[in-house]
Coordinates of C-alpha atoms in Angstrom, one line a residue:
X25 CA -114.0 88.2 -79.2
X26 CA -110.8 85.7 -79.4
X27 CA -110.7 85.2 -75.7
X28 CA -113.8 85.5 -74.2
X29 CA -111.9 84.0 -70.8
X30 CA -110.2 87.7 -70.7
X31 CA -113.2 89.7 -71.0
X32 CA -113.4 92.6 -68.5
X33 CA -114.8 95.6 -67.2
X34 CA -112.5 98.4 -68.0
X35 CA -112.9 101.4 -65.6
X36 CA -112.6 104.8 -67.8
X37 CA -112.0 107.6 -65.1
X38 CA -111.4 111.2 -66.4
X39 CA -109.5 113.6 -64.0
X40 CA -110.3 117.3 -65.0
X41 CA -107.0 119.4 -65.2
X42 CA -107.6 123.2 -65.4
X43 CA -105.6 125.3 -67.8
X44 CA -106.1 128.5 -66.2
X45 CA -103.3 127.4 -62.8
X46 CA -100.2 127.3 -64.0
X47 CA -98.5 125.3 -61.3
X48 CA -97.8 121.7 -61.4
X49 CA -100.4 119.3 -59.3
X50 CA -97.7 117.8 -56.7
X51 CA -96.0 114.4 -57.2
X52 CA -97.6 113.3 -53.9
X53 CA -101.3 114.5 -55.0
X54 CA -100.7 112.9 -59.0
X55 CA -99.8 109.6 -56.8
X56 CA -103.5 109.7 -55.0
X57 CA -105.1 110.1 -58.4
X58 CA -103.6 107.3 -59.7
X59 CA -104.1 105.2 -56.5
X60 CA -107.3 106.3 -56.8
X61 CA -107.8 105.0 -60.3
X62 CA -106.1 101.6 -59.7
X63 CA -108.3 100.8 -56.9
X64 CA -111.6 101.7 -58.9
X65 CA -110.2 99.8 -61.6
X66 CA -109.5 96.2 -59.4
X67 CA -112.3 96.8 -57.3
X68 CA -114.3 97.0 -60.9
X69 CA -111.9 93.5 -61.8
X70 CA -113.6 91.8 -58.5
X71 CA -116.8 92.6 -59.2
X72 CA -116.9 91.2 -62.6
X73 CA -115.5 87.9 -60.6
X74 CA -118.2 87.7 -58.2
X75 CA -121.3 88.2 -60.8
X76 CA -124.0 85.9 -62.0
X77 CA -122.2 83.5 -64.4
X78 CA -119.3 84.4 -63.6
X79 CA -115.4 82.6 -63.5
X80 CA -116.3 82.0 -59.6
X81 CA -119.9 79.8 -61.0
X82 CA -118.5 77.2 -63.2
X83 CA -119.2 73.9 -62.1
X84 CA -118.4 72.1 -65.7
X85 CA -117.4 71.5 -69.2
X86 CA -119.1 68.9 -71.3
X87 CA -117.7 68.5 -75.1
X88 CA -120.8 67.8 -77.1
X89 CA -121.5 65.0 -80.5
X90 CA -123.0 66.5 -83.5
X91 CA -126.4 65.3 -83.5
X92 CA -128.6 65.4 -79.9
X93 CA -127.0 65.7 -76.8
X94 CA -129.7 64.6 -73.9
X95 CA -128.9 67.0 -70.7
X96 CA -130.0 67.0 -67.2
X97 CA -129.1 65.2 -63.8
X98 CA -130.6 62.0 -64.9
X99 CA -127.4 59.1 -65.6
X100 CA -129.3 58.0 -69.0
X101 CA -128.3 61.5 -70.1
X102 CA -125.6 62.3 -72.7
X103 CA -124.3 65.0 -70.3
X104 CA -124.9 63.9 -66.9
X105 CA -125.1 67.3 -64.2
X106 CA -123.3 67.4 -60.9
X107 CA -125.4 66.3 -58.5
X108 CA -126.2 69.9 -57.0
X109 CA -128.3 70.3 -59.6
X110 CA -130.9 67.6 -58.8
X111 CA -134.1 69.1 -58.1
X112 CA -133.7 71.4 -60.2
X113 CA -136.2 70.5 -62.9
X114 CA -136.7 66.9 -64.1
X115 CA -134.0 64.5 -64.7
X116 CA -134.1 65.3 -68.2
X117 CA -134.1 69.2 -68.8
X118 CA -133.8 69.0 -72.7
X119 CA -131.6 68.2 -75.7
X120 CA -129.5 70.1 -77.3
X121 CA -128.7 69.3 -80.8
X122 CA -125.4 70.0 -82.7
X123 CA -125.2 70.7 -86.6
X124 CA -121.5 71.8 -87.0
X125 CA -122.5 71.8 -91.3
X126 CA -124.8 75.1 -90.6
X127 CA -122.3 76.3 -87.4
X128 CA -125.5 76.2 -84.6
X129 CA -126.7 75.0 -81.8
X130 CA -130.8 74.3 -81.0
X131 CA -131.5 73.8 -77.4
X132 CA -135.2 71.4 -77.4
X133 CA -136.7 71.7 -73.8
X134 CA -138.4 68.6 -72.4
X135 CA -141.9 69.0 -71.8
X136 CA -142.8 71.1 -69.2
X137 CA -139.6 72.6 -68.3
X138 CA -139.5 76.8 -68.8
X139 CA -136.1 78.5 -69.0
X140 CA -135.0 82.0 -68.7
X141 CA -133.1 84.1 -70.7
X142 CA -132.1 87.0 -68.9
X143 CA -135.5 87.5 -67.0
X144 CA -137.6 86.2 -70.2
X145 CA -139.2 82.6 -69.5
X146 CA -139.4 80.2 -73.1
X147 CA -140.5 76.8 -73.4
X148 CA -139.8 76.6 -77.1
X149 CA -136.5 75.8 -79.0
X150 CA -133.9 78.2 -79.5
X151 CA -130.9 78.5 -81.0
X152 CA -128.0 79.1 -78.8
X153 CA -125.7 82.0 -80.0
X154 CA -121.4 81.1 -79.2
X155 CA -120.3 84.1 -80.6
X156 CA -120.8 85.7 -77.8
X157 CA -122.1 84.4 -73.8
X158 CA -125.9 83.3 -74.4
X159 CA -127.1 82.3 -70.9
X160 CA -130.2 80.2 -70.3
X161 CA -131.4 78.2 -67.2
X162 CA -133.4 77.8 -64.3
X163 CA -132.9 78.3 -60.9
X164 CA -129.4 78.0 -59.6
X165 CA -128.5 76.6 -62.6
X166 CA -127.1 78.6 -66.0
X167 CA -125.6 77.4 -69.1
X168 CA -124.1 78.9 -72.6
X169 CA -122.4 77.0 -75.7
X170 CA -119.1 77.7 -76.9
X171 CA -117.2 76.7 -79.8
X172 CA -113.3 75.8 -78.9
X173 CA -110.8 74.6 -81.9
X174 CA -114.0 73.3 -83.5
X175 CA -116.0 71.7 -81.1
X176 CA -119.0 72.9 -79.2
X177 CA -118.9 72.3 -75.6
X178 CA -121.2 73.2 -72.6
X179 CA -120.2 75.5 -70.1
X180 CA -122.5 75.5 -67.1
X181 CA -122.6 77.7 -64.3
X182 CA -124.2 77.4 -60.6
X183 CA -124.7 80.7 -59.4
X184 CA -125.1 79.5 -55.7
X185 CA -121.4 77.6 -55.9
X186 CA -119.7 77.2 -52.6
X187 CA -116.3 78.4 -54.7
X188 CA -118.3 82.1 -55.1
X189 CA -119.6 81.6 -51.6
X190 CA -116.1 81.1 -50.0
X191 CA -114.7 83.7 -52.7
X192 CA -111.8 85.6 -50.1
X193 CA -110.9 88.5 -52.6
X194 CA -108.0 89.5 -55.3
X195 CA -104.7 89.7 -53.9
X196 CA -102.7 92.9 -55.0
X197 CA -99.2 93.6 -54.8
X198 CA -99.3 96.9 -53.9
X199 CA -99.0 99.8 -56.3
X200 CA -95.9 100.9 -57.9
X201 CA -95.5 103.5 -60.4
X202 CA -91.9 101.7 -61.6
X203 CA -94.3 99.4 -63.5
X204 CA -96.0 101.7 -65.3
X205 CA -93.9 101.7 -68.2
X206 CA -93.6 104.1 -71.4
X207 CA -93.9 101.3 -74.1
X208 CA -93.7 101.3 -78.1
X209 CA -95.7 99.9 -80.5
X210 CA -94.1 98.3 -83.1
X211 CA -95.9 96.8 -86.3
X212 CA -95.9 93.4 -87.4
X213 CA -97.0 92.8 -91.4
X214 CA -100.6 92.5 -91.3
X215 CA -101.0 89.1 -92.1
X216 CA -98.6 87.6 -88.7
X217 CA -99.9 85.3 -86.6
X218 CA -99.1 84.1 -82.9
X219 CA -99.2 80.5 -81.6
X220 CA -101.3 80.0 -78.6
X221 CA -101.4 76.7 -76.8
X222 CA -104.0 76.3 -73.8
X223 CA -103.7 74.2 -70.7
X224 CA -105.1 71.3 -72.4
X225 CA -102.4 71.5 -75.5
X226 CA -105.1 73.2 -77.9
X227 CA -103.9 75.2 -80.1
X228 CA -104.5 77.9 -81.9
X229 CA -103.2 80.7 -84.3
X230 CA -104.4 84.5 -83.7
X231 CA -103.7 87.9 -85.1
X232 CA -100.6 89.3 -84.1
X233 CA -100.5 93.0 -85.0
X234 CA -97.4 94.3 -83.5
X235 CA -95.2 94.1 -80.4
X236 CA -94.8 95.9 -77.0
X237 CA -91.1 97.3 -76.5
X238 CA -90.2 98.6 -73.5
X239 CA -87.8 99.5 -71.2
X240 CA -87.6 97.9 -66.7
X241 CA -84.5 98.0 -64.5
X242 CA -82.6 99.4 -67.6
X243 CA -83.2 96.7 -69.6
X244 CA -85.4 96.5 -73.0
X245 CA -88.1 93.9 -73.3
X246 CA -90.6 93.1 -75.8
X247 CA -94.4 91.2 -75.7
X248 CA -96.0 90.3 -78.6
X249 CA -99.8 90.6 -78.6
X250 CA -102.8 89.8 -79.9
X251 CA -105.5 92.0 -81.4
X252 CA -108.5 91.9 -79.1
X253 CA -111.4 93.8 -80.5
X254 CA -110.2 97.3 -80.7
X255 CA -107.8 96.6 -78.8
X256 CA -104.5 94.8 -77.5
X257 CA -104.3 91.5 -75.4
X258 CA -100.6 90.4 -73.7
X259 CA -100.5 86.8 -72.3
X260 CA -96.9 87.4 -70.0
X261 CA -95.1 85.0 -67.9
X262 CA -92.4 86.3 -65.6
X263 CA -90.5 84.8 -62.9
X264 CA -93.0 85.8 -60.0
X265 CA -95.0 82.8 -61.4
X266 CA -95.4 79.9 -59.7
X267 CA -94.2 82.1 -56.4
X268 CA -96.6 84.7 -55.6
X269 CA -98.6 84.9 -59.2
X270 CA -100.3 82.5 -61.1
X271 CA -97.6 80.2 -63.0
X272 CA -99.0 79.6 -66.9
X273 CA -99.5 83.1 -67.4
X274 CA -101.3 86.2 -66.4
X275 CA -102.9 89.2 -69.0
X276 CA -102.6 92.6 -69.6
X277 CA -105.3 94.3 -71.7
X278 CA -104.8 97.5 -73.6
X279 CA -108.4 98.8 -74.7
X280 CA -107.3 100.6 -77.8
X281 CA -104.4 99.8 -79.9
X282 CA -101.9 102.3 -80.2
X283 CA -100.9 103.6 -84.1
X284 CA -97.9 102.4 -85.1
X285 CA -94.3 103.3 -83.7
X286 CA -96.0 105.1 -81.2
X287 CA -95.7 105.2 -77.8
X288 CA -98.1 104.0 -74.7
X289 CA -98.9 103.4 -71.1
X290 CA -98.2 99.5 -70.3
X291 CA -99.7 99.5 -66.7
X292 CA -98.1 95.9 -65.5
X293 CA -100.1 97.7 -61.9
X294 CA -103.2 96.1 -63.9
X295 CA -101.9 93.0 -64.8
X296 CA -104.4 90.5 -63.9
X297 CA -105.2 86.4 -63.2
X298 CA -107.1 83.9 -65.7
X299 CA -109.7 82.4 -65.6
X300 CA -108.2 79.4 -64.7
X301 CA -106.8 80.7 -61.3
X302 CA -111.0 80.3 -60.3
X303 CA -112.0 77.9 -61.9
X304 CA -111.3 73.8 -63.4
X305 CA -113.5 74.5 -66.1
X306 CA -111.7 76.6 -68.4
X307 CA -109.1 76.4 -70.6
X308 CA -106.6 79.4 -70.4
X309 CA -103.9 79.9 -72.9
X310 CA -100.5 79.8 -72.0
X311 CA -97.6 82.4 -72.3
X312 CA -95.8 81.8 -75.5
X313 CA -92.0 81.3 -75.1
X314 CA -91.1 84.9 -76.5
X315 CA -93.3 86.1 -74.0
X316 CA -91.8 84.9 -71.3
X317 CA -89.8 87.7 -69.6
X318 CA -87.2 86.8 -67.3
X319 CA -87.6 89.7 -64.9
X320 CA -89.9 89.9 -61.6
X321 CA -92.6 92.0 -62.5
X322 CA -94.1 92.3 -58.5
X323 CA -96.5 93.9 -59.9
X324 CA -100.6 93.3 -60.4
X325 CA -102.5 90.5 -59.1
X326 CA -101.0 87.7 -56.8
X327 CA -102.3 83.7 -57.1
X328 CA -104.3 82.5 -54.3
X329 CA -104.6 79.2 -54.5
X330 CA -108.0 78.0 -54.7

């Protein structure tokens, strides 16, 4: 997964046409099935918000030295916890030690201390996986190691935050079939590559398999995007942002790619917020410049500010 900060639950609904009538279903009636559809799918989007460990639970980022890193609410630790966390095991919960030669991570509990994974208790080392989200904690409190442009940070999560507590809801425009576009897929040679900068000026360089042509108000625009998985993932800026949506960027995700020269359904309806509309402690790329359309796409989710 290249952005694990766009991860989400994709809604697959089927809608059963029967052969045997041979009368179109009316516009009005193909409008409620899509409605239909769109609300499952961002009522599907909030729920993924509000979960255990989710964007709505982060309550920090700690960059971590190769060697051992001493954890815990305790101020002789290397990574000192908010305060929220006190009580919740000793001052010193464990150390985690770094060996970026053999690409791992080994979390050492301190004496005493039992943490879960999922709902299995362990007292013993482990090694924490970063390919993909390996939670472990203890009460309120959750944590998982990622890797970012080399270095292995801390993520930690407090799934009794006040931020998920006070959480109000997505904010929709609301639907509109004019941005459900008819879009083309159009090849790039296998080995391109698209620069991504995050919010703290990281950057980095990710497969770029093609580009999204398409066609709003009469005019032709293009998006160039980046191979997630089996599929495709758009980081767009347009000039809502900064008004009524989020201003570095917002996503798109298309769950398979397309073949090439062929056309697809670009739903900008489903175009959603990062992580970093949530959250402080994440670092969301940015919409490159050739992504940056300069049309209003009221369309998809709004910015709240938090």
């Amino acid at each position: 997964m290249l952005f694990p900060e766009a991860t989400e639950v994709i809604v697959k609904l089927s809608v059963v046409v029967s052969l045997a009538v041979c009368t179109a279903i009316p516009a009005a009636a193909d409008d409620r099935v899509y409605d239909n559809e769109l609300q499952a799918w961002r009522e599907s989007r909030e729920k993924s918000l509000r979960a255990d460990n989710g964007w709505l639970t982060l309550a920090g980022r700690f960059p971590l030295k190769s060697g051992d890193n001493t954890f815990g609410t305790g101020k002789d630790n290397d990574v000192v916890f908010p305060p929220e966390f006190k009580g919740v095991g000793p001052d010193r919960l464990g150390t985690l030690h770094v060996d970026a030669d053999a690409g791992k991570v080994t979390l050492h509990l301190a004496q005493g201390v039992t943490m879960l994974r999922g709902d299995k208790p362990f007292t013993k080392e482990r090694v924490l996986g970063t390919d993909q989200p390996d939670w472990v904690g203890l009460g309120r409190l959750r944590m998982h190691i990622i890797v970012r442009s080399g270095r292995y940070i801390l993520r930690l999560a407090d799934n009794e935050s006040a931020v998920r507590k006070n959480f109000k809801g997505c904010v929709w425009y609301p639907a509109d079939q004019k941005f459900k576009v008819e879009a083309t897929f159009v090849p790039y040679a296998a080995d391109k590559k698209i620069r991504v900068v995050n919010i703290i000026g990281e950057v980095s360089n990710q497969p770029c398999p093609g580009f999204a042509e398409f066609k709003l108000n009469g005019e032709t625009y293009k998006l160039d995007a980046i191979a997630e998985e089996e599929g495709l993932f758009f980081v767009f800026r347009d000039e809502t942002a900064g008004e009524t949506t989020y201003g570095s960027a917002r996503f798109l995700t298309i769950e398979k790619k397309p073949k090439d020269n062929a056309t697809f359904t670009l739903d900008f309806n489903k175009a959603y917020n990062p992580p970093c509309a949530f959250s402080d402690f994440t670092t969301c790329p940015v919409a490159p410049k050739q992504n940056v359309l300069k049309v209003r796409i009221e369309a998809g989710e709004k910015y709240r500010e938090k």
